[in-house]
CSV table of C-alpha atoms in Angstrom, one decimal:
chain,number,residue,atom,x,y,z
A,496,UNK,CA,38.4,-10.7,11.8
A,497,UNK,CA,38.8,-7.0,12.0
A,498,UNK,CA,35.8,-5.0,10.9
A,499,UNK,CA,36.2,-3.3,7.5
A,500,UNK,CA,35.7,0.2,8.9
A,501,UNK,CA,38.6,-0.3,11.4
A,502,UNK,CA,40.8,-1.4,8.5
A,503,UNK,CA,39.9,1.7,6.7
A,504,UNK,CA,40.9,3.9,9.6
A,505,UNK,CA,44.4,2.5,10.3
A,506,UNK,CA,47.7,3.5,8.7
A,507,UNK,CA,48.4,0.1,7.4
A,508,UNK,CA,48.2,-0.6,3.6
A,509,UNK,CA,44.7,-1.6,2.5
A,510,UNK,CA,43.4,-3.2,-0.6
A,511,UNK,CA,40.8,-0.5,-0.8
A,512,UNK,CA,43.3,2.3,-1.3
A,513,UNK,CA,45.3,4.7,0.9
A,514,UNK,CA,43.7,4.9,4.4
A,515,UNK,CA,42.0,8.0,5.6
A,516,UNK,CA,44.2,9.8,8.2
A,517,UNK,CA,41.2,11.9,9.5
A,518,UNK,CA,39.8,11.1,13.0
A,519,UNK,CA,37.8,7.9,13.3
A,520,UNK,CA,34.4,9.6,13.0
A,521,UNK,CA,31.3,8.3,11.3
A,522,UNK,CA,27.9,9.5,10.2
A,523,UNK,CA,24.5,8.2,11.1
A,524,UNK,CA,22.4,7.1,8.1
A,525,UNK,CA,19.3,5.2,7.2
A,526,UNK,CA,19.5,2.4,4.6
A,527,UNK,CA,16.5,1.4,2.5
A,528,UNK,CA,17.5,-2.0,1.2
A,529,UNK,CA,15.0,-2.1,-1.7
A,530,UNK,CA,13.3,-5.2,-0.3
A,531,UNK,CA,11.2,-3.8,2.5
A,532,UNK,CA,9.7,-0.3,3.2
A,533,UNK,CA,11.6,-0.1,6.5
A,534,UNK,CA,14.7,2.0,7.2
A,535,UNK,CA,17.7,0.3,8.8
A,536,UNK,CA,20.0,2.5,10.9
A,537,UNK,CA,23.7,2.3,9.8
A,538,UNK,CA,27.0,3.9,10.6
A,539,UNK,CA,28.6,5.4,7.5
A,540,UNK,CA,32.4,5.5,7.2
A,541,UNK,CA,34.1,7.4,4.3
A,542,UNK,CA,36.9,5.6,2.5
A,543,UNK,CA,38.7,7.0,-0.6
A,544,UNK,CA,37.4,4.2,-2.8
A,545,UNK,CA,34.1,3.4,-1.1
A,546,UNK,CA,31.5,4.1,1.5
A,547,UNK,CA,31.4,1.5,4.3
A,548,UNK,CA,28.0,0.9,5.9
A,549,UNK,CA,27.9,-0.9,9.2
A,550,UNK,CA,24.6,-2.2,10.7
A,551,UNK,CA,24.0,-2.6,14.4
A,552,UNK,CA,24.7,-6.4,14.2
A,553,UNK,CA,28.1,-5.7,12.8
A,554,UNK,CA,27.3,-6.6,9.2
A,555,UNK,CA,29.1,-4.3,6.7
A,556,UNK,CA,28.6,-3.3,3.1
A,557,UNK,CA,31.1,-1.6,0.8
A,558,UNK,CA,29.6,0.8,-1.8
A,559,UNK,CA,32.2,1.8,-4.4
A,560,UNK,CA,32.0,5.3,-5.8
A,561,UNK,CA,31.6,4.2,-9.4
A,562,UNK,CA,28.2,2.6,-8.7
A,563,UNK,CA,26.7,5.4,-6.7
A,564,UNK,CA,24.3,8.3,-7.8
A,565,UNK,CA,23.5,11.4,-5.8
A,566,UNK,CA,19.8,11.8,-5.8
A,567,UNK,CA,19.5,14.7,-3.4
A,568,UNK,CA,21.7,16.9,-1.2
A,569,UNK,CA,23.0,19.9,-3.3
A,570,UNK,CA,20.5,22.4,-1.9
A,571,UNK,CA,21.2,24.1,1.5
A,572,UNK,CA,19.7,22.1,4.3
A,573,UNK,CA,18.7,19.1,2.2
A,574,UNK,CA,19.3,15.6,3.4
A,575,UNK,CA,21.8,13.6,1.3
A,576,UNK,CA,20.3,10.7,-0.6
A,577,UNK,CA,22.5,8.3,-2.5
A,578,UNK,CA,21.3,5.5,-4.7
A,579,UNK,CA,23.3,2.4,-5.5
A,580,UNK,CA,22.8,1.3,-9.1
A,581,UNK,CA,20.0,1.9,-11.5
A,582,UNK,CA,17.6,-0.9,-10.6
A,583,UNK,CA,13.9,-0.2,-9.8
A,584,UNK,CA,14.5,-1.5,-6.2
A,585,UNK,CA,18.1,-0.2,-5.8
A,586,UNK,CA,19.3,0.3,-2.2
A,587,UNK,CA,19.3,3.9,-1.0
A,588,UNK,CA,21.2,5.6,1.7
A,589,UNK,CA,20.0,8.8,3.5
A,590,UNK,CA,22.2,10.9,5.7
A,591,UNK,CA,20.8,13.9,7.5
A,592,UNK,CA,24.0,15.6,8.8
A,593,UNK,CA,24.7,18.7,6.7
A,594,UNK,CA,28.5,18.2,6.6
A,595,UNK,CA,28.4,14.7,5.2
A,596,UNK,CA,28.7,15.6,1.5
A,597,UNK,CA,31.6,18.0,2.1
A,598,UNK,CA,33.4,15.3,4.1
A,599,UNK,CA,32.9,12.9,1.1
A,600,UNK,CA,34.5,15.5,-1.3
A,601,UNK,CA,37.5,16.0,1.0
A,602,UNK,CA,38.1,12.3,1.7
A,603,UNK,CA,37.3,11.0,-1.8
A,604,UNK,CA,37.8,13.6,-4.5
A,605,UNK,CA,37.3,11.0,-7.2
A,606,UNK,CA,33.8,10.3,-5.9
A,607,UNK,CA,32.4,13.1,-8.1
A,608,UNK,CA,29.1,13.1,-6.2
A,609,UNK,CA,27.3,16.3,-7.0
A,610,UNK,CA,30.4,18.2,-8.2
A,611,UNK,CA,28.9,18.7,-11.6
A,612,UNK,CA,25.4,19.3,-10.3
A,613,UNK,CA,24.5,15.8,-11.5
A,614,UNK,CA,21.7,14.3,-9.5
A,615,UNK,CA,21.4,11.1,-11.6
A,616,UNK,CA,18.2,10.0,-13.3
A,617,UNK,CA,15.8,11.4,-10.7
A,618,UNK,CA,17.4,14.8,-10.8
A,619,UNK,CA,17.3,15.0,-14.5
A,620,UNK,CA,13.6,14.1,-14.5
A,621,UNK,CA,12.9,16.7,-11.9
A,622,UNK,CA,14.8,19.4,-13.8
A,623,UNK,CA,13.0,18.5,-17.0
A,624,UNK,CA,9.7,18.6,-15.2
A,625,UNK,CA,10.1,22.1,-13.9
A,626,UNK,CA,11.6,23.3,-17.1
A,627,UNK,CA,8.7,22.0,-19.1
A,628,UNK,CA,6.4,24.6,-17.4
A,629,UNK,CA,2.8,24.5,-16.2
A,630,UNK,CA,1.3,22.5,-19.1
A,631,UNK,CA,3.8,19.7,-18.7
A,632,UNK,CA,3.2,19.6,-15.0
A,633,UNK,CA,-0.6,19.4,-15.6
A,634,UNK,CA,-0.1,16.6,-18.1
A,635,UNK,CA,2.1,14.7,-15.7
A,636,UNK,CA,-0.4,15.1,-12.9
A,637,UNK,CA,-3.4,13.9,-14.9
A,638,UNK,CA,-1.8,11.2,-17.1
A,639,UNK,CA,1.8,10.5,-16.2
A,640,UNK,CA,1.5,9.9,-12.4
A,641,UNK,CA,-1.5,7.6,-12.7
A,642,UNK,CA,0.3,5.6,-15.4
A,643,UNK,CA,3.4,5.3,-13.3
A,644,UNK,CA,1.3,4.4,-10.2
A,645,UNK,CA,-0.4,1.6,-12.1
A,646,UNK,CA,2.9,0.2,-13.2
A,647,UNK,CA,4.5,0.4,-9.8
A,648,UNK,CA,1.4,-1.2,-8.1
A,649,UNK,CA,2.1,-4.5,-9.9
A,650,UNK,CA,5.6,-4.6,-8.5
A,651,UNK,CA,4.7,-4.0,-4.8
A,652,UNK,CA,5.3,-7.1,-2.7
A,653,UNK,CA,2.3,-8.4,-0.7
A,654,UNK,CA,4.3,-7.9,2.5
A,655,UNK,CA,4.5,-4.2,1.8
A,656,UNK,CA,0.7,-4.0,1.2
A,657,UNK,CA,0.1,-5.9,4.5
A,658,UNK,CA,2.2,-3.4,6.5
A,659,UNK,CA,0.7,-0.4,4.7
A,660,UNK,CA,-2.8,-1.7,5.4
A,661,UNK,CA,-2.0,-2.3,9.1
A,662,UNK,CA,-0.7,1.2,9.4
A,663,UNK,CA,-3.8,2.7,7.8
A,664,UNK,CA,-6.1,0.7,10.0
A,665,UNK,CA,-4.2,1.5,13.1
A,666,UNK,CA,-4.3,5.2,12.4
A,667,UNK,CA,-8.0,5.4,11.4
A,668,UNK,CA,-10.8,6.5,13.6
A,669,UNK,CA,-13.3,4.7,11.4
A,670,UNK,CA,-12.4,1.3,12.8
A,671,UNK,CA,-11.7,2.0,16.5
A,672,UNK,CA,-14.9,0.5,17.8
A,673,UNK,CA,-15.0,-3.2,16.8
A,674,UNK,CA,-18.0,-5.2,17.7
A,675,UNK,CA,-17.6,-6.8,21.1
A,676,UNK,CA,-19.7,-9.9,20.3
A,677,UNK,CA,-17.2,-12.6,19.5
A,678,UNK,CA,-19.9,-15.0,18.2
A,679,UNK,CA,-20.9,-12.4,15.6
A,680,UNK,CA,-17.3,-11.9,14.5
A,681,UNK,CA,-16.8,-15.7,14.4
A,682,UNK,CA,-19.8,-16.1,12.1
A,683,UNK,CA,-18.6,-13.3,9.9
A,684,UNK,CA,-15.2,-14.9,9.6
A,685,UNK,CA,-16.9,-18.2,8.7
A,686,UNK,CA,-19.0,-16.5,6.0
A,687,UNK,CA,-15.9,-14.9,4.5
A,688,UNK,CA,-14.1,-18.3,4.4
A,689,UNK,CA,-17.1,-19.6,2.4
A,690,UNK,CA,-16.7,-16.6,0.1
A,691,UNK,CA,-13.0,-17.1,-0.5
A,692,UNK,CA,-13.2,-20.9,-1.0
A,693,UNK,CA,-11.4,-22.1,-4.2
A,694,UNK,CA,-9.8,-18.7,-4.7
A,695,UNK,CA,-6.1,-19.6,-4.2
A,696,UNK,CA,-5.6,-16.1,-2.9
A,697,UNK,CA,-2.0,-15.2,-1.6
A,698,UNK,CA,-3.4,-12.8,1.0
A,699,UNK,CA,-4.1,-13.5,4.6
A,700,UNK,CA,-7.4,-11.8,5.2
A,701,UNK,CA,-8.7,-10.2,8.4
A,702,UNK,CA,-12.4,-9.3,8.3
A,703,UNK,CA,-13.5,-6.8,11.0
A,704,UNK,CA,-17.1,-6.1,12.2
A,705,UNK,CA,-17.4,-2.5,13.6
A,706,UNK,CA,-20.0,-0.2,15.0
A,707,UNK,CA,-21.1,2.7,12.8
A,708,UNK,CA,-24.3,4.3,11.4
A,709,UNK,CA,-23.0,4.1,7.8
A,710,UNK,CA,-24.2,1.3,5.6
A,711,UNK,CA,-20.8,0.6,4.3
A,712,UNK,CA,-18.0,-1.8,3.9
A,713,UNK,CA,-14.5,-1.2,2.5
A,714,UNK,CA,-11.2,-3.0,1.9
A,715,UNK,CA,-7.7,-1.7,2.9
A,716,UNK,CA,-4.5,-2.9,1.1
A,717,UNK,CA,-3.0,-6.2,2.1
A,718,UNK,CA,-6.2,-8.1,3.1
A,719,UNK,CA,-8.2,-5.9,5.6
A,720,UNK,CA,-12.0,-5.9,5.1
A,721,UNK,CA,-14.2,-3.7,7.3
A,722,UNK,CA,-17.9,-4.3,7.6
A,723,UNK,CA,-20.2,-1.9,9.5
A,724,UNK,CA,-22.9,-3.6,11.5
A,725,UNK,CA,-25.6,-1.3,10.0
A,726,UNK,CA,-24.8,-2.7,6.6
A,727,UNK,CA,-25.1,-6.3,7.9
A,728,UNK,CA,-28.6,-5.5,9.3
A,729,UNK,CA,-29.6,-4.0,6.0
A,730,UNK,CA,-28.8,-7.2,4.1
A,731,UNK,CA,-31.9,-9.4,3.4
A,732,UNK,CA,-30.0,-12.7,3.2
A,733,UNK,CA,-26.6,-14.2,4.0
A,734,UNK,CA,-26.0,-14.4,0.3
A,735,UNK,CA,-26.4,-10.7,-0.1
A,736,UNK,CA,-23.8,-10.1,2.6
A,737,UNK,CA,-21.6,-12.7,0.9
A,738,UNK,CA,-21.9,-10.6,-2.3
A,739,UNK,CA,-20.6,-7.5,-0.5
A,740,UNK,CA,-17.7,-9.5,0.9
A,741,UNK,CA,-16.9,-11.0,-2.5
A,742,UNK,CA,-16.9,-7.4,-4.0
A,743,UNK,CA,-14.5,-6.1,-1.3
A,744,UNK,CA,-12.3,-9.1,-1.6
A,745,UNK,CA,-11.7,-8.3,-5.3
A,746,UNK,CA,-10.6,-4.8,-4.4
A,747,UNK,CA,-7.8,-6.4,-2.4
A,748,UNK,CA,-7.0,-9.1,-5.1
A,749,UNK,CA,-6.8,-6.5,-7.9
A,750,UNK,CA,-4.9,-4.1,-5.6
A,751,UNK,CA,-7.3,-1.2,-6.2
A,752,UNK,CA,-6.6,0.3,-2.8
A,753,UNK,CA,-2.8,0.3,-3.2
A,754,UNK,CA,-3.2,1.8,-6.7
A,755,UNK,CA,-5.5,4.6,-5.3
A,756,UNK,CA,-3.0,5.5,-2.6
A,757,UNK,CA,-0.1,5.5,-5.1
A,758,UNK,CA,-2.0,7.7,-7.4
A,759,UNK,CA,-2.7,10.1,-4.6
A,760,UNK,CA,0.9,10.7,-3.4
A,761,UNK,CA,3.1,13.5,-4.8
A,762,UNK,CA,4.7,13.2,-8.2
A,763,UNK,CA,8.2,13.6,-6.8
A,764,UNK,CA,7.7,10.8,-4.3
A,765,UNK,CA,6.3,8.4,-6.9
A,766,UNK,CA,9.1,9.2,-9.4
A,767,UNK,CA,11.6,8.6,-6.5
A,768,UNK,CA,10.0,5.2,-5.9
A,769,UNK,CA,10.1,4.3,-9.6
A,770,UNK,CA,13.8,5.2,-10.0
A,771,UNK,CA,15.5,3.9,-7.0
A,772,UNK,CA,14.0,4.5,-3.5
A,773,UNK,CA,12.0,1.4,-2.8
A,774,UNK,CA,11.4,2.6,0.7
A,775,UNK,CA,9.1,5.3,-0.6
A,776,UNK,CA,6.0,3.1,-0.2
A,777,UNK,CA,6.6,3.1,3.5
A,778,UNK,CA,6.6,6.9,3.5
A,779,UNK,CA,3.0,7.1,2.2
A,780,UNK,CA,1.8,7.2,5.8
A,781,UNK,CA,4.1,10.1,6.6
A,782,UNK,CA,2.3,12.1,3.8
A,783,UNK,CA,-1.0,11.8,5.7
A,784,UNK,CA,-2.6,9.0,3.7
A,785,UNK,CA,-5.7,7.6,5.3
A,786,UNK,CA,-8.5,5.1,4.7
A,787,UNK,CA,-10.5,8.1,3.3
A,788,UNK,CA,-8.1,8.1,0.3
A,789,UNK,CA,-9.2,4.7,-0.8
A,790,UNK,CA,-11.5,6.1,-3.6
A,791,UNK,CA,-12.0,3.7,-6.5
A,792,UNK,CA,-12.9,4.8,-10.0
A,793,UNK,CA,-15.8,3.3,-12.0
A,794,UNK,CA,-13.6,0.8,-13.8
A,795,UNK,CA,-12.4,-0.6,-10.4
A,796,UNK,CA,-16.0,-0.9,-9.1
A,797,UNK,CA,-17.2,-2.6,-12.2
A,798,UNK,CA,-14.2,-5.0,-12.1
A,799,UNK,CA,-14.9,-5.8,-8.4
A,800,UNK,CA,-18.5,-6.6,-9.2
A,801,UNK,CA,-17.6,-8.8,-12.1
A,802,UNK,CA,-14.9,-10.7,-10.4
A,803,UNK,CA,-16.9,-10.9,-7.2
A,804,UNK,CA,-19.6,-12.7,-9.1
A,805,UNK,CA,-17.1,-15.1,-10.5
A,806,UNK,CA,-15.7,-15.8,-7.1
A,807,UNK,CA,-19.1,-16.5,-5.6
A,808,UNK,CA,-19.7,-19.0,-8.3
A,809,UNK,CA,-16.3,-20.7,-7.7
A,810,UNK,CA,-17.2,-20.8,-4.0
A,811,UNK,CA,-20.5,-22.5,-4.6
A,812,UNK,CA,-22.6,-19.6,-3.3
A,813,UNK,CA,-25.6,-18.0,-5.0
A,814,UNK,CA,-24.3,-15.1,-7.1
A,815,UNK,CA,-27.8,-13.5,-7.2
A,816,UNK,CA,-27.0,-12.5,-3.6
A,817,UNK,CA,-24.9,-9.7,-4.9
A,818,UNK,CA,-27.9,-8.2,-6.8
A,819,UNK,CA,-30.0,-8.7,-3.6
A,820,UNK,CA,-27.5,-6.7,-1.6
A,821,UNK,CA,-27.2,-3.8,-4.1
A,822,UNK,CA,-31.0,-3.7,-4.4
A,823,UNK,CA,-31.4,-3.5,-0.6
A,824,UNK,CA,-28.9,-0.7,-0.4
A,825,UNK,CA,-30.5,1.2,-3.2
A,826,UNK,CA,-33.9,1.0,-1.6
A,827,UNK,CA,-32.5,2.6,1.6
A,828,UNK,CA,-30.8,5.5,-0.1
A,829,UNK,CA,-32.1,8.9,0.7
A,830,UNK,CA,-31.7,10.4,-2.8
A,831,UNK,CA,-34.5,9.9,-5.4
A,832,UNK,CA,-33.6,7.5,-8.2
A,833,UNK,CA,-33.6,10.2,-10.9
A,834,UNK,CA,-31.3,12.4,-8.8
A,835,UNK,CA,-28.9,9.6,-8.1
A,836,UNK,CA,-28.6,9.0,-11.9
A,837,UNK,CA,-27.8,12.6,-12.5
A,838,UNK,CA,-25.2,12.8,-9.7
A,839,UNK,CA,-23.6,9.5,-10.8
A,840,UNK,CA,-21.9,11.4,-13.6
A,841,UNK,CA,-20.1,13.4,-11.0
A,842,UNK,CA,-19.3,10.3,-8.9
A,843,UNK,CA,-16.7,7.6,-9.4
A,844,UNK,CA,-19.3,4.9,-8.6
A,845,UNK,CA,-21.8,3.5,-11.2
A,846,UNK,CA,-25.4,3.9,-10.2
A,847,UNK,CA,-27.2,1.1,-8.4
A,848,UNK,CA,-29.4,0.6,-11.5
A,849,UNK,CA,-26.4,0.3,-13.8
A,850,UNK,CA,-24.8,-2.3,-11.5
A,851,UNK,CA,-28.0,-4.3,-11.1
A,852,UNK,CA,-28.4,-4.5,-14.9
A,853,UNK,CA,-24.7,-5.6,-15.3
A,854,UNK,CA,-25.2,-8.3,-12.8
A,855,UNK,CA,-28.4,-9.5,-14.4
A,856,UNK,CA,-26.6,-9.7,-17.8
A,857,UNK,CA,-23.7,-11.7,-16.3
A,858,UNK,CA,-26.0,-14.2,-14.6
A,859,UNK,CA,-28.4,-14.7,-17.5
A,860,UNK,CA,-27.0,-18.2,-18.3
A,861,UNK,CA,-26.2,-19.2,-14.7
A,862,UNK,CA,-27.5,-22.7,-13.9
A,863,UNK,CA,-25.6,-23.5,-10.7
A,864,UNK,CA,-27.0,-25.2,-7.5
A,865,UNK,CA,-25.5,-23.1,-4.7
A,866,UNK,CA,-25.0,-24.1,-1.1
A,867,UNK,CA,-26.4,-22.1,1.8
A,868,UNK,CA,-24.0,-19.4,2.9
A,869,UNK,CA,-25.0,-19.6,6.6
A,870,UNK,CA,-27.5,-21.6,8.7
A,871,UNK,CA,-30.7,-19.8,9.8
A,872,UNK,CA,-29.4,-19.6,13.4
A,873,UNK,CA,-26.1,-18.2,12.3
A,874,UNK,CA,-27.8,-15.5,10.2
A,875,UNK,CA,-30.1,-14.6,13.1
A,876,UNK,CA,-27.1,-14.2,15.4
A,877,UNK,CA,-25.1,-12.1,12.9
A,878,UNK,CA,-28.1,-9.8,12.2
A,879,UNK,CA,-28.4,-8.8,15.9
A,880,UNK,CA,-27.0,-5.4,17.0
A,881,UNK,CA,-23.6,-5.3,18.5
A,882,UNK,CA,-23.0,-4.3,22.1
A,883,UNK,CA,-21.2,-1.0,22.7
A,884,UNK,CA,-18.4,-2.4,24.8
A,885,UNK,CA,-15.1,-1.1,23.5
A,886,UNK,CA,-12.6,-3.7,22.2
A,887,UNK,CA,-8.9,-3.3,21.6
A,888,UNK,CA,-8.2,-3.4,17.8
A,889,UNK,CA,-5.5,-5.9,17.0
A,890,UNK,CA,-4.0,-5.8,13.5
A,891,UNK,CA,-1.7,-8.8,13.5
A,892,UNK,CA,-2.1,-10.6,10.2
A,893,UNK,CA,-3.7,-14.1,10.3
A,894,UNK,CA,-6.0,-16.0,8.1
A,895,UNK,CA,-9.6,-15.6,9.2
A,896,UNK,CA,-10.8,-18.7,11.0
């Protein structure tokens, strides 16, 4: 069967309209299919009634002019961005060659792309935003963008979060020295499997033990949890460390990291993602997003505490371990307690005292009979310092064993 673009370039009659008599040239484009954050290279052929997109494997798509919207490309030097349809995850075509839009106007006068300065829904929103002035922009930044980010976060496929988290982990200097002791990593994996028992989580987790002087742990989107060995040694019991893991697990489950990153990107990119370019999530990395941007607000921290406690109870672990862990960290803090309380109003994190009181209230009626999180020998092994031998960081997703 003759490819569609060849049929469009011949002088024989075509069901798509009168063939183009121009030379058989094509344009290079990138297709965001609305299902993944990746761009697919395509050859773009202009037909009087449609654009024909041909992928490397020979597969072709026909986009009729009536279903297309020009999202970008009227300003000098701009890339041409065309959306197909009005759906949230509508496919989007990007062509960087400057003469593409002129060629469309010559070959398909009825296309009407940009002739009346109509940029579609995204363009109207952008114009209205700038016309609204400084106060509107400030209002959008402080209230509108976070609200849109929260809505969009719920629609992000888990596969996108996994790829985003892998990119963040691979580009971070904070996780480039994993612990070389395989026995310690195996025990930490085992402890996390105890924590996530009975959770029915859709995520494939990867827990990583790394060197570092910071008593810290954090979760990246898609199922990455990083634990510093200094924090492990600061924990008084395995249940205390299990409480930290349960807390970080809930940051993943509630998509706090993804939401924080989406809140941090530019308003224009977020609006583009909401109104047609589903590939925008994959462009977060290009904007310089890092693991340092994973800052959670107080509501997120409180939610992670509460749901972490519930998860420990479901898993048959001692939920008092979470309080033990927070108390141990609070005891090692350099700031005096009264100063920590004062500074907490400038911080996104609740004070240690506030978190301990909340945990105590939640566990007031707890009557469970928990199982040991680890054996005594496993805990002794996990509490030992890691060696300094460098290890290659692998980010392939798999469930922790």
